[in-house]
Amino acid sequence: MNTGTDHIIKSYDSELARLTGEIVRMGELSVTQLEAAIDVLERRDERAAQRVVGNDDAIDQLEQEIGHDVVRLLALRAPMASDLRNVYAALRIASDIERIGDYAANVAKRSIPLSMVAPVAPVGGLHQLATLAAGEVREVLAAYRDRDAERAYQVWKDDVVLDEAYTGYFRQLLTYMMEDPRNITPCTHLLFMAKNIERIGDHATNIAENVWFQVTGEPLDKQRSKRDLTSSPETTKLGE
Amino acid sequence: MNTGTDHIIKSYDSELARLTGEIVRMGELSVTQLEAAIDVLERRDERAAQRVVGNDDAIDQLEQEIGHDVVRLLALRAPMASDLRNVYAALRIASDIERIGDYAANVAKRSIPLSMVAPVAPVGGLHQLATLAAGEVREVLAAYRDRDAERAYQVWKDDVVLDEAYTGYFRQLLTYMMEDPRNITPCTHLLFMAKNIERIGDHATNIAENVWFQVTGEPLDKQRSKRDLTSSPETTKLGE
């Protein structure tokens, strides 16, 4: 029984490292998709938008593979507490990244009907939201790669900046809609696109919570109530 | 090594049955939340809406517990192919149910600002969407409980009815917005609420895909292209 143990443990650790690398790569792919989605919107390039939509399949495929890898990894040895945290974090983070990819693809998809209507709508605000969201996702992927709980916590806290930018943009779109009924249809697309990007930020904070839990063994919520009581006003925002 | 095996296998099977029961209960809770969300909207009952929002924590908590149960279950024995499918399906289905709960809570949350503005907006269409979505979720939970791939496939196929009802309602809301700028803010809330419900249907179809895979070992997509070539027009719908 004893001879194979070292080999199994080594292979477990290297499998876990490989898994982390896969997840980070999957995350980078999802950020690239978001940036491409905004790019095709600004260039009003329908064919490129369809490519972005099609690329989402690759992210979905990666998530499926990661799920199966995780289950296989668990079969390599009877898991201990810290293993379970690693494995559980990997599964959840992959699932959040998959959804980030979905939202990015949806932004690209909506740019197609948007390019057919008059270009009156303010697209610049969307670019700003996407830059903030892409920054969050990149930061939290780095925190995951380095198992850096503090860096993850910063992302978690800073998501409020994206939320505020989103609320401002949302209000701006409403004024355009009220000014001229012809703006309603394009602005409705932009509303949903903005919402998708705001949701990407939420998934970055989910990932941050999972990194925090993986590293510290404590849920982030508890820490937050100890460390920062001001960051969660219980207001119902318009575009929430 | 041999004496404990029977005991472990029995405990694995009973653990799996318990897990399935937990997931189905969690699913029923999410459907109840959706129905409550529509109910509070129609009664314009802000306090009840806040209760629905608060209840979502219980669903999130259940999903966390199920995730941990799954990982523990895997530690009970070296998994075989069919075990992996069961366990993988359980994880993914719990995650879809958690999101259904999120969307239901979001519908309830939006009913609060909506109740402060003039009741001009057509709320009836939302009720119809919610009824369709709740029916889908109930059906797919029954299919999961009974490991009934055909029943899951029906849900998967019938989601097109909800999609069409959603598109119709979306267009109706746009006409209200165009008619009178004062309708824009309430109708924007209704647009997002309708979108949330349409997404609940998407998660029901995700669950159906997982039930199909769990039972047959084949992805549903392949079956679909063999069985039903007409159901997926490549059109970009307005509210998608």
Tab-separated table of C-alpha atoms in Angstrom:
chain	number	residue	atom	x	y	z
A	1	MET	CA	0.000	0.000	0.000
A	2	ASN	CA	2.839	2.408	0.791
A	3	THR	CA	4.971	2.346	-2.334
A	4	GLY	CA	2.650	4.342	-4.559
A	5	THR	CA	1.721	7.105	-2.074
A	6	ASP	CA	4.480	9.593	-2.922
A	7	HIS	CA	3.800	9.205	-6.581
A	8	ILE	CA	0.057	9.754	-6.085
A	9	ILE	CA	0.547	12.858	-3.947
A	10	LYS	CA	3.004	14.346	-6.407
A	11	SER	CA	0.619	13.690	-9.245
A	12	TYR	CA	-2.210	15.264	-7.220
A	13	ASP	CA	-0.215	18.459	-6.676
A	14	SER	CA	0.855	18.700	-10.277
A	15	GLU	CA	-2.722	17.998	-11.391
A	16	LEU	CA	-3.929	20.816	-9.131
A	17	ALA	CA	-1.317	23.196	-10.555
A	18	ARG	CA	-2.341	22.231	-14.071
A	19	LEU	CA	-5.995	22.807	-13.160
A	20	THR	CA	-5.245	26.285	-11.773
A	21	GLY	CA	-3.395	27.129	-14.983
A	22	GLU	CA	-6.334	25.929	-17.093
A	23	ILE	CA	-8.755	28.075	-15.107
A	24	VAL	CA	-6.584	31.177	-15.393
A	25	ARG	CA	-6.302	30.644	-19.152
A	26	MET	CA	-10.047	30.199	-19.390
A	27	GLY	CA	-10.438	33.463	-17.477
A	28	GLU	CA	-8.086	35.313	-19.810
A	29	LEU	CA	-10.110	34.043	-22.737
A	30	SER	CA	-13.274	35.474	-21.185
A	31	VAL	CA	-11.649	38.921	-20.704
A	32	THR	CA	-10.457	38.865	-24.303
A	33	GLN	CA	-14.017	38.101	-25.357
A	34	LEU	CA	-15.329	41.086	-23.412
A	35	GLU	CA	-12.792	43.416	-24.989
A	36	ALA	CA	-13.536	42.025	-28.441
A	37	ALA	CA	-17.270	42.508	-27.859
A	38	ILE	CA	-16.785	46.219	-27.167
A	39	ASP	CA	-14.397	46.547	-30.080
A	40	VAL	CA	-16.852	45.060	-32.592
A	41	LEU	CA	-19.598	47.288	-31.203
A	42	GLU	CA	-17.544	50.394	-31.838
A	43	ARG	CA	-16.496	49.255	-35.288
A	44	ARG	CA	-20.070	48.011	-36.019
A	45	ASP	CA	-18.553	44.884	-37.471
A	46	GLU	CA	-21.266	42.250	-37.635
A	47	ARG	CA	-19.059	39.423	-38.874
A	48	ALA	CA	-16.539	39.962	-36.071
A	49	ALA	CA	-19.434	40.056	-33.583
A	50	GLN	CA	-20.554	36.661	-34.785
A	51	ARG	CA	-17.021	35.338	-34.295
A	52	VAL	CA	-17.101	36.520	-30.666
A	53	VAL	CA	-20.438	34.773	-30.169
A	54	GLY	CA	-19.028	31.582	-31.684
A	55	ASN	CA	-15.895	31.672	-29.509
A	56	ASP	CA	-18.036	31.298	-26.409
A	57	ASP	CA	-18.375	27.594	-27.187
A	58	ALA	CA	-14.661	27.179	-26.494
A	59	ILE	CA	-15.095	28.651	-22.999
A	60	ASP	CA	-18.098	26.418	-22.321
A	61	GLN	CA	-16.079	23.437	-23.477
A	62	LEU	CA	-13.196	24.375	-21.160
A	63	GLU	CA	-15.546	24.608	-18.196
A	64	GLN	CA	-16.909	21.133	-18.914
A	65	GLU	CA	-13.367	19.764	-19.094
A	66	ILE	CA	-12.413	21.471	-15.852
A	67	GLY	CA	-15.457	19.995	-14.133
A	68	HIS	CA	-14.446	16.534	-15.250
A	69	ASP	CA	-10.800	17.143	-14.283
A	70	VAL	CA	-11.910	18.165	-10.802
A	71	VAL	CA	-13.922	15.025	-10.326
A	72	ARG	CA	-10.983	12.915	-11.550
A	73	LEU	CA	-8.630	14.826	-9.255
A	74	LEU	CA	-10.789	13.930	-6.277
A	75	ALA	CA	-10.493	10.285	-7.226
A	76	LEU	CA	-6.676	10.501	-6.950
A	77	ARG	CA	-6.696	10.583	-3.180
A	78	ALA	CA	-9.084	10.777	-0.252
A	79	PRO	CA	-9.352	14.539	0.054
A	80	MET	CA	-8.330	16.493	3.162
A	81	ALA	CA	-9.914	19.783	4.239
A	82	SER	CA	-7.558	22.042	2.288
A	83	ASP	CA	-7.872	19.823	-0.814
A	84	LEU	CA	-11.623	20.143	-0.650
A	85	ARG	CA	-11.328	23.913	-0.484
A	86	ASN	CA	-9.021	23.955	-3.522
A	87	VAL	CA	-11.230	21.675	-5.524
A	88	TYR	CA	-14.416	23.409	-4.542
A	89	ALA	CA	-12.924	26.825	-5.392
A	90	ALA	CA	-11.762	25.541	-8.782
A	91	LEU	CA	-15.250	24.326	-9.653
A	92	ARG	CA	-16.959	27.532	-8.626
A	93	ILE	CA	-14.402	29.820	-10.227
A	94	ALA	CA	-14.651	27.946	-13.517
A	95	SER	CA	-18.415	28.316	-13.365
A	96	ASP	CA	-18.140	32.089	-12.775
A	97	ILE	CA	-15.718	32.423	-15.675
A	98	GLU	CA	-18.070	30.508	-17.915
A	99	ARG	CA	-20.783	33.034	-17.101
A	100	ILE	CA	-18.429	35.962	-17.711
A	101	GLY	CA	-17.881	34.482	-21.158
A	102	ASP	CA	-21.653	34.207	-21.665
A	103	TYR	CA	-22.173	37.857	-20.792
A	104	ALA	CA	-19.347	38.932	-23.096
A	105	ALA	CA	-20.840	36.909	-25.952
A	106	ASN	CA	-24.227	38.437	-25.247
A	107	VAL	CA	-22.740	41.938	-25.512
A	108	ALA	CA	-21.319	41.009	-28.917
A	109	LYS	CA	-24.631	39.475	-30.006
A	110	ARG	CA	-26.573	42.622	-29.180
A	111	SER	CA	-24.140	44.762	-31.116
A	112	ILE	CA	-25.545	43.195	-34.307
A	113	PRO	CA	-29.126	44.564	-34.129
A	114	LEU	CA	-27.715	47.764	-32.626
A	115	SER	CA	-25.584	48.360	-35.707
A	116	MET	CA	-28.743	48.322	-37.838
A	117	VAL	CA	-30.365	51.257	-36.049
A	118	ALA	CA	-29.327	54.905	-36.044
A	119	PRO	CA	-26.097	55.539	-34.152
A	120	VAL	CA	-27.582	58.135	-31.801
A	121	ALA	CA	-27.032	56.165	-28.628
A	122	PRO	CA	-24.086	56.964	-26.338
A	123	VAL	CA	-21.781	53.977	-26.733
A	124	GLY	CA	-18.810	55.519	-24.902
A	125	GLY	CA	-20.227	54.799	-21.443
A	126	LEU	CA	-20.329	51.111	-22.297
A	127	HIS	CA	-16.644	51.179	-23.162
A	128	GLN	CA	-15.860	52.648	-19.747
A	129	LEU	CA	-17.894	49.930	-18.002
A	130	ALA	CA	-16.142	47.218	-20.005
A	131	THR	CA	-12.699	48.592	-19.128
A	132	LEU	CA	-13.579	48.547	-15.409
A	133	ALA	CA	-15.001	45.022	-15.629
A	134	ALA	CA	-12.039	43.676	-17.624
A	135	GLY	CA	-9.691	45.183	-15.021
A	136	GLU	CA	-11.564	43.456	-12.203
A	137	VAL	CA	-11.489	40.074	-13.908
A	138	ARG	CA	-7.750	40.344	-14.673
A	139	GLU	CA	-6.984	41.324	-11.064
A	140	VAL	CA	-9.012	38.525	-9.544
A	141	LEU	CA	-7.448	35.955	-11.887
A	142	ALA	CA	-4.003	37.128	-10.726
A	143	ALA	CA	-5.194	36.817	-7.104
A	144	TYR	CA	-6.397	33.273	-7.811
A	145	ARG	CA	-3.166	32.296	-9.584
A	146	ASP	CA	-1.047	33.613	-6.668
A	147	ARG	CA	-3.480	32.515	-3.920
A	148	ASP	CA	-3.449	36.155	-2.782
A	149	ALA	CA	-6.450	36.760	-0.501
A	150	GLU	CA	-5.754	40.477	0.027
A	151	ARG	CA	-5.609	41.162	-3.679
A	152	ALA	CA	-8.901	39.287	-4.103
A	153	TYR	CA	-10.413	41.361	-1.304
A	154	GLN	CA	-9.420	44.582	-3.110
A	155	VAL	CA	-11.280	43.462	-6.237
A	156	TRP	CA	-14.276	42.550	-4.123
A	157	LYS	CA	-14.296	46.016	-2.543
A	158	ASP	CA	-13.611	47.950	-5.744
A	159	ASP	CA	-16.583	46.488	-7.600
A	160	VAL	CA	-18.589	49.386	-6.161
A	161	VAL	CA	-16.846	51.652	-8.710
A	162	LEU	CA	-18.273	49.596	-11.569
A	163	ASP	CA	-21.702	49.534	-9.890
A	164	GLU	CA	-21.728	53.317	-9.643
A	165	ALA	CA	-20.579	53.774	-13.230
A	166	TYR	CA	-23.326	51.390	-14.320
A	167	THR	CA	-26.009	53.290	-12.401
A	168	GLY	CA	-24.838	56.564	-13.947
A	169	TYR	CA	-24.871	55.136	-17.456
A	170	PHE	CA	-28.287	53.595	-16.883
A	171	ARG	CA	-29.717	56.990	-15.894
A	172	GLN	CA	-28.074	58.595	-18.893
A	173	LEU	CA	-29.713	56.070	-21.230
A	174	LEU	CA	-33.113	56.722	-19.664
A	175	THR	CA	-32.805	60.432	-20.464
A	176	TYR	CA	-32.002	59.595	-24.098
A	177	MET	CA	-35.082	57.397	-24.247
A	178	MET	CA	-37.274	60.118	-22.795
A	179	GLU	CA	-35.929	62.733	-25.187
A	180	ASP	CA	-36.832	60.895	-28.344
A	181	PRO	CA	-38.861	57.685	-28.784
A	182	ARG	CA	-36.585	56.683	-31.675
A	183	ASN	CA	-33.844	56.201	-29.086
A	184	ILE	CA	-35.854	53.640	-27.132
A	185	THR	CA	-34.944	50.543	-29.128
A	186	PRO	CA	-31.174	51.177	-29.384
A	187	CYS	CA	-31.004	52.343	-25.762
A	188	THR	CA	-32.813	49.189	-24.637
A	189	HIS	CA	-30.034	47.133	-26.207
A	190	LEU	CA	-27.454	49.309	-24.494
A	191	LEU	CA	-29.294	48.891	-21.153
A	192	PHE	CA	-29.025	45.122	-21.417
A	193	MET	CA	-25.412	45.305	-22.582
A	194	ALA	CA	-24.541	47.535	-19.621
A	195	LYS	CA	-26.350	45.152	-17.285
A	196	ASN	CA	-24.348	42.243	-18.706
A	197	ILE	CA	-21.114	44.079	-17.989
A	198	GLU	CA	-22.223	44.997	-14.478
A	199	ARG	CA	-22.953	41.276	-13.937
A	200	ILE	CA	-19.418	40.442	-15.072
A	201	GLY	CA	-18.240	42.561	-12.147
A	202	ASP	CA	-20.499	40.559	-9.813
A	203	HIS	CA	-18.884	37.368	-11.025
A	204	ALA	CA	-15.441	38.852	-10.427
A	205	THR	CA	-16.513	39.461	-6.816
A	206	ASN	CA	-17.800	35.875	-6.592
A	207	ILE	CA	-14.382	34.693	-7.719
A	208	ALA	CA	-12.799	36.990	-5.118
A	209	GLU	CA	-14.967	35.384	-2.412
A	210	ASN	CA	-13.874	31.936	-3.530
A	211	VAL	CA	-10.195	32.910	-3.544
A	212	TRP	CA	-10.601	34.372	-0.062
A	213	PHE	CA	-12.275	31.202	1.213
A	214	GLN	CA	-9.740	28.962	-0.474
A	215	VAL	CA	-6.794	30.793	1.108
A	216	THR	CA	-8.183	31.625	4.557
A	217	GLY	CA	-10.825	28.939	5.136
A	218	GLU	CA	-13.226	31.717	6.193
A	219	PRO	CA	-16.097	33.195	4.189
A	220	LEU	CA	-15.412	36.746	2.983
A	221	ASP	CA	-18.764	38.046	4.227
A	222	LYS	CA	-17.702	37.740	7.863
A	223	GLN	CA	-14.482	39.596	7.189
A	224	ARG	CA	-16.360	42.287	5.393
A	225	SER	CA	-18.686	43.016	8.308
A	226	LYS	CA	-15.639	43.269	10.547
A	227	ARG	CA	-13.611	45.412	8.178
A	228	ASP	CA	-15.923	47.573	6.177
A	229	LEU	CA	-19.327	48.528	7.411
A	230	THR	CA	-19.911	51.383	4.997
A	231	SER	CA	-19.664	49.642	1.654
A	232	SER	CA	-23.106	48.065	1.495
A	233	PRO	CA	-25.918	50.619	1.550
A	234	GLU	CA	-29.226	48.794	1.438
A	235	THR	CA	-30.637	50.925	-1.333
A	236	THR	CA	-32.508	49.517	-4.251
A	237	LYS	CA	-30.784	50.912	-7.267
A	238	LEU	CA	-32.693	51.604	-10.431
A	239	GLY	CA	-30.738	49.344	-12.707
A	240	GLU	CA	-29.968	46.617	-10.214
B	1	MET	CA	-9.827	-4.279	3.137
B	2	ASN	CA	-12.966	-6.151	2.126
B	3	THR	CA	-15.148	-6.048	5.226
B	4	GLY	CA	-16.161	-2.401	4.970
B	5	THR	CA	-16.902	-2.306	1.238
B	6	ASP	CA	-20.607	-3.201	1.357
B	7	HIS	CA	-21.197	-0.701	4.077
B	8	ILE	CA	-19.407	2.035	2.156
B	9	ILE	CA	-21.324	1.331	-1.046
B	10	LYS	CA	-24.663	1.302	0.750
B	11	SER	CA	-23.811	4.562	2.435
B	12	TYR	CA	-22.753	6.020	-0.935
B	13	ASP	CA	-26.105	5.111	-2.508
B	14	SER	CA	-28.108	6.444	0.399
B	15	GLU	CA	-25.979	9.604	0.390
B	16	LEU	CA	-26.680	10.039	-3.311
B	17	ALA	CA	-30.426	9.573	-2.750
B	18	ARG	CA	-30.317	12.113	0.067
B	19	LEU	CA	-28.432	14.526	-2.179
B	20	THR	CA	-31.027	14.181	-4.955
B	21	GLY	CA	-33.779	14.872	-2.425
B	22	GLU	CA	-31.966	17.981	-1.180
B	23	ILE	CA	-31.570	19.303	-4.705
B	24	VAL	CA	-35.233	18.726	-5.558
B	25	ARG	CA	-36.277	20.526	-2.352
B	26	MET	CA	-33.955	23.390	-3.192
B	27	GLY	CA	-35.565	23.541	-6.642
B	28	GLU	CA	-39.061	23.645	-5.179
B	29	LEU	CA	-37.984	26.498	-2.961
B	30	SER	CA	-36.797	28.436	-6.009
B	31	VAL	CA	-40.145	27.935	-7.805
B	32	THR	CA	-42.000	29.089	-4.697
B	33	GLN	CA	-39.799	32.180	-4.684
B	34	LEU	CA	-40.686	32.945	-8.295
B	35	GLU	CA	-44.413	32.601	-7.601
B	36	ALA	CA	-44.097	34.746	-4.482
B	37	ALA	CA	-42.216	37.390	-6.475
B	38	ILE	CA	-45.079	37.729	-8.959
B	39	ASP	CA	-47.633	37.681	-6.179
B	40	VAL	CA	-46.000	40.571	-4.291
B	41	LEU	CA	-45.697	42.510	-7.530
B	42	GLU	CA	-49.426	42.235	-8.168
B	43	ARG	CA	-50.294	43.109	-4.581
B	44	ARG	CA	-47.625	45.885	-4.547
B	45	ASP	CA	-46.566	44.632	-1.136
B	46	GLU	CA	-43.121	46.015	-0.408
B	47	ARG	CA	-42.602	44.206	2.878
B	48	ALA	CA	-43.462	40.836	1.354
B	49	ALA	CA	-41.104	41.637	-1.532
B	50	GLN	CA	-38.299	42.179	0.947
B	51	ARG	CA	-39.070	38.806	2.539
B	52	VAL	CA	-38.701	37.133	-0.867
B	53	VAL	CA	-35.361	38.876	-1.367
B	54	GLY	CA	-34.233	37.729	2.091
B	55	ASN	CA	-35.289	34.109	1.482
B	56	ASP	CA	-32.762	33.845	-1.332
B	57	ASP	CA	-30.017	33.458	1.271
B	58	ALA	CA	-31.529	30.095	2.264
B	59	ILE	CA	-31.205	28.851	-1.335
B	60	ASP	CA	-27.619	30.100	-1.577
B	61	GLN	CA	-26.847	28.340	1.700
B	62	LEU	CA	-28.374	25.090	0.408
B	63	GLU	CA	-26.246	25.252	-2.723
B	64	GLN	CA	-23.096	25.672	-0.657
B	65	GLU	CA	-24.057	22.676	1.473
B	66	ILE	CA	-24.793	20.581	-1.589
B	67	GLY	CA	-21.407	21.484	-3.046
B	68	HIS	CA	-19.693	20.342	0.105
B	69	ASP	CA	-21.842	17.187	0.292
B	70	VAL	CA	-20.832	16.321	-3.256
B	71	VAL	CA	-17.163	16.645	-2.485
B	72	ARG	CA	-17.599	14.485	0.649
B	73	LEU	CA	-19.559	11.949	-1.354
B	74	LEU	CA	-16.680	11.610	-3.791
B	75	ALA	CA	-14.400	10.863	-0.869
B	76	LEU	CA	-16.566	7.845	0.093
B	77	ARG	CA	-15.338	5.701	-2.751
B	78	ALA	CA	-13.184	5.887	-5.838
B	79	PRO	CA	-15.789	7.038	-8.359
B	80	MET	CA	-16.778	5.037	-11.425
B	81	ALA	CA	-18.024	6.565	-14.660
B	82	SER	CA	-21.714	6.560	-13.717
B	83	ASP	CA	-20.913	7.967	-10.245
B	84	LEU	CA	-19.039	10.813	-11.846
B	85	ARG	CA	-22.017	11.595	-14.034
B	86	ASN	CA	-24.370	11.616	-11.025
B	87	VAL	CA	-22.091	13.780	-8.971
B	88	TYR	CA	-21.312	16.139	-11.791
B	89	ALA	CA	-25.019	16.500	-12.624
B	90	ALA	CA	-25.836	17.192	-8.967
B	91	LEU	CA	-23.287	19.999	-8.809
B	92	ARG	CA	-24.427	21.637	-11.997
B	93	ILE	CA	-28.131	21.289	-11.277
B	94	ALA	CA	-27.683	22.828	-7.816
B	95	SER	CA	-25.840	25.725	-9.432
B	96	ASP	CA	-28.651	26.273	-11.955
B	97	ILE	CA	-31.249	26.204	-9.178
B	98	GLU	CA	-29.244	28.738	-7.210
B	99	ARG	CA	-29.383	31.059	-10.188
B	100	ILE	CA	-33.121	30.493	-10.628
B	101	GLY	CA	-33.461	31.631	-7.028
B	102	ASP	CA	-31.351	34.710	-7.768
B	103	TYR	CA	-33.537	35.678	-10.695
B	104	ALA	CA	-36.718	35.171	-8.655
B	105	ALA	CA	-35.323	37.362	-5.860
B	106	ASN	CA	-34.374	39.976	-8.420
B	107	VAL	CA	-37.952	40.051	-9.749
B	108	ALA	CA	-39.187	40.646	-6.187
B	109	LYS	CA	-36.559	43.348	-5.618
B	110	ARG	CA	-37.590	45.281	-8.707
B	111	SER	CA	-41.226	45.171	-7.687
B	112	ILE	CA	-40.333	47.641	-4.889
B	113	PRO	CA	-39.342	50.652	-7.030
B	114	LEU	CA	-42.052	49.659	-9.512
B	115	SER	CA	-44.729	49.989	-6.841
B	116	MET	CA	-43.673	53.621	-6.319
B	117	VAL	CA	-44.398	54.672	-9.890
B	118	ALA	CA	-47.741	54.971	-11.647
B	119	PRO	CA	-49.393	51.579	-12.319
B	120	VAL	CA	-49.714	52.148	-16.057
B	121	ALA	CA	-47.474	49.325	-17.094
B	122	PRO	CA	-48.913	45.988	-18.267
B	123	VAL	CA	-48.040	43.564	-15.466
B	124	GLY	CA	-50.267	40.712	-16.712
B	125	GLY	CA	-47.760	39.587	-19.333
B	126	LEU	CA	-45.184	39.067	-16.615
B	127	HIS	CA	-47.573	36.762	-14.762
B	128	GLN	CA	-47.948	34.638	-17.867
B	129	LEU	CA	-44.163	34.364	-18.293
B	130	ALA	CA	-43.750	33.396	-14.634
B	131	THR	CA	-46.394	30.676	-14.925
B	132	LEU	CA	-44.618	29.189	-17.948
B	133	ALA	CA	-41.219	29.347	-16.227
B	134	ALA	CA	-42.501	27.849	-12.965
B	135	GLY	CA	-44.068	24.993	-14.959
B	136	GLU	CA	-40.758	24.308	-16.709
B	137	VAL	CA	-38.810	24.226	-13.465
B	138	ARG	CA	-41.332	21.901	-11.776
B	139	GLU	CA	-41.264	19.534	-14.765
B	140	VAL	CA	-37.508	19.369	-14.967
B	141	LEU	CA	-37.206	18.769	-11.220
B	142	ALA	CA	-39.601	15.826	-11.581
B	143	ALA	CA	-37.497	14.544	-14.484
B	144	TYR	CA	-34.362	14.836	-12.332
B	145	ARG	CA	-36.017	13.091	-9.363
B	146	ASP	CA	-37.187	10.181	-11.570
B	147	ARG	CA	-34.071	10.151	-13.790
B	148	ASP	CA	-36.472	10.530	-16.736
B	149	ALA	CA	-34.492	11.665	-19.790
B	150	GLU	CA	-37.527	11.907	-22.098
B	151	ARG	CA	-39.384	14.172	-19.693
B	152	ALA	CA	-36.292	16.361	-19.410
B	153	TYR	CA	-36.097	16.519	-23.206
B	154	GLN	CA	-39.709	17.750	-23.388
B	155	VAL	CA	-38.888	20.642	-21.049
B	156	TRP	CA	-35.815	21.415	-23.112
B	157	LYS	CA	-37.910	21.524	-26.281
B	158	ASP	CA	-40.847	23.447	-24.807
B	159	ASP	CA	-38.717	26.347	-23.590
B	160	VAL	CA	-39.328	27.899	-27.008
B	161	VAL	CA	-42.880	28.719	-25.840
B	162	LEU	CA	-41.508	30.850	-23.010
B	163	ASP	CA	-38.999	32.463	-25.376
B	164	GLU	CA	-41.775	33.454	-27.757
B	165	ALA	CA	-43.990	34.800	-24.968
B	166	TYR	CA	-41.016	36.809	-23.727
B	167	THR	CA	-40.335	38.304	-27.154
B	168	GLY	CA	-44.003	39.264	-27.484
B	169	TYR	CA	-44.084	40.908	-24.071
B	170	PHE	CA	-40.830	42.719	-24.778
B	171	ARG	CA	-42.288	44.244	-27.935
B	172	GLN	CA	-45.448	45.204	-26.091
B	173	LEU	CA	-43.398	47.044	-23.459
B	174	LEU	CA	-41.489	48.917	-26.154
B	175	THR	CA	-44.754	50.239	-27.601
B	176	TYR	CA	-45.806	51.491	-24.150
B	177	MET	CA	-42.478	53.267	-23.805
B	178	MET	CA	-42.834	54.892	-27.196
B	179	GLU	CA	-46.386	56.024	-26.489
B	180	ASP	CA	-45.569	58.009	-23.358
B	181	PRO	CA	-42.149	58.875	-21.878
B	182	ARG	CA	-43.618	58.499	-18.377
B	183	ASN	CA	-43.891	54.762	-19.087
B	184	ILE	CA	-40.169	54.426	-19.749
B	185	THR	CA	-38.985	53.956	-16.161
B	186	PRO	CA	-41.635	51.425	-15.070
B	187	CYS	CA	-41.388	49.548	-18.364
B	188	THR	CA	-37.603	49.352	-17.999
B	189	HIS	CA	-38.109	47.534	-14.696
B	190	LEU	CA	-40.600	45.216	-16.356
B	191	LEU	CA	-38.144	44.570	-19.220
B	192	PHE	CA	-35.519	43.406	-16.756
B	193	MET	CA	-38.038	41.367	-14.772
B	194	ALA	CA	-39.216	39.662	-17.950
B	195	LYS	CA	-35.609	38.996	-18.929
B	196	ASN	CA	-34.986	37.425	-15.512
B	197	ILE	CA	-37.924	35.083	-16.010
B	198	GLU	CA	-36.820	34.181	-19.516
B	199	ARG	CA	-33.396	33.333	-18.028
B	200	ILE	CA	-35.102	31.044	-15.499
B	201	GLY	CA	-36.372	29.074	-18.490
B	202	ASP	CA	-32.814	28.873	-19.838
B	203	HIS	CA	-31.675	27.392	-16.546
B	204	ALA	CA	-34.505	24.863	-16.679
B	205	THR	CA	-33.159	23.782	-20.079
B	206	ASN	CA	-29.627	23.581	-18.614
B	207	ILE	CA	-31.001	21.265	-15.936
B	208	ALA	CA	-32.743	19.238	-18.638
B	209	GLU	CA	-29.401	18.865	-20.469
B	210	ASN	CA	-27.762	17.654	-17.273
B	211	VAL	CA	-30.535	15.142	-16.576
B	212	TRP	CA	-30.226	13.883	-20.150
B	213	PHE	CA	-26.462	13.490	-19.828
B	214	GLN	CA	-26.736	11.872	-16.418
B	215	VAL	CA	-29.207	9.250	-17.655
B	216	THR	CA	-27.908	8.570	-21.161
B	217	GLY	CA	-24.211	9.465	-20.920
B	218	GLU	CA	-24.635	11.488	-24.127
B	219	PRO	CA	-24.858	15.278	-24.476
B	220	LEU	CA	-28.350	16.490	-25.399
B	221	ASP	CA	-27.067	18.702	-28.221
B	222	LYS	CA	-26.214	15.702	-30.377
B	223	GLN	CA	-29.621	14.178	-29.833
B	224	ARG	CA	-31.225	17.450	-30.698
B	225	SER	CA	-29.560	17.763	-34.058
B	226	LYS	CA	-30.676	14.215	-34.846
B	227	ARG	CA	-34.225	14.682	-33.626
B	228	ASP	CA	-35.268	18.227	-34.197
B	229	LEU	CA	-33.672	20.325	-36.869
B	230	THR	CA	-36.290	23.055	-36.935
B	231	SER	CA	-36.166	24.314	-33.363
B	232	SER	CA	-33.116	26.526	-33.561
B	233	PRO	CA	-33.531	29.386	-36.029
B	234	GLU	CA	-30.383	31.490	-36.047
B	235	THR	CA	-32.218	34.746	-35.621
B	236	THR	CA	-31.128	37.440	-33.240
B	237	LYS	CA	-34.183	38.265	-31.222
B	238	LEU	CA	-34.722	41.749	-29.924
B	239	GLY	CA	-34.824	40.912	-26.258
B	240	GLU	CA	-32.305	38.094	-26.284
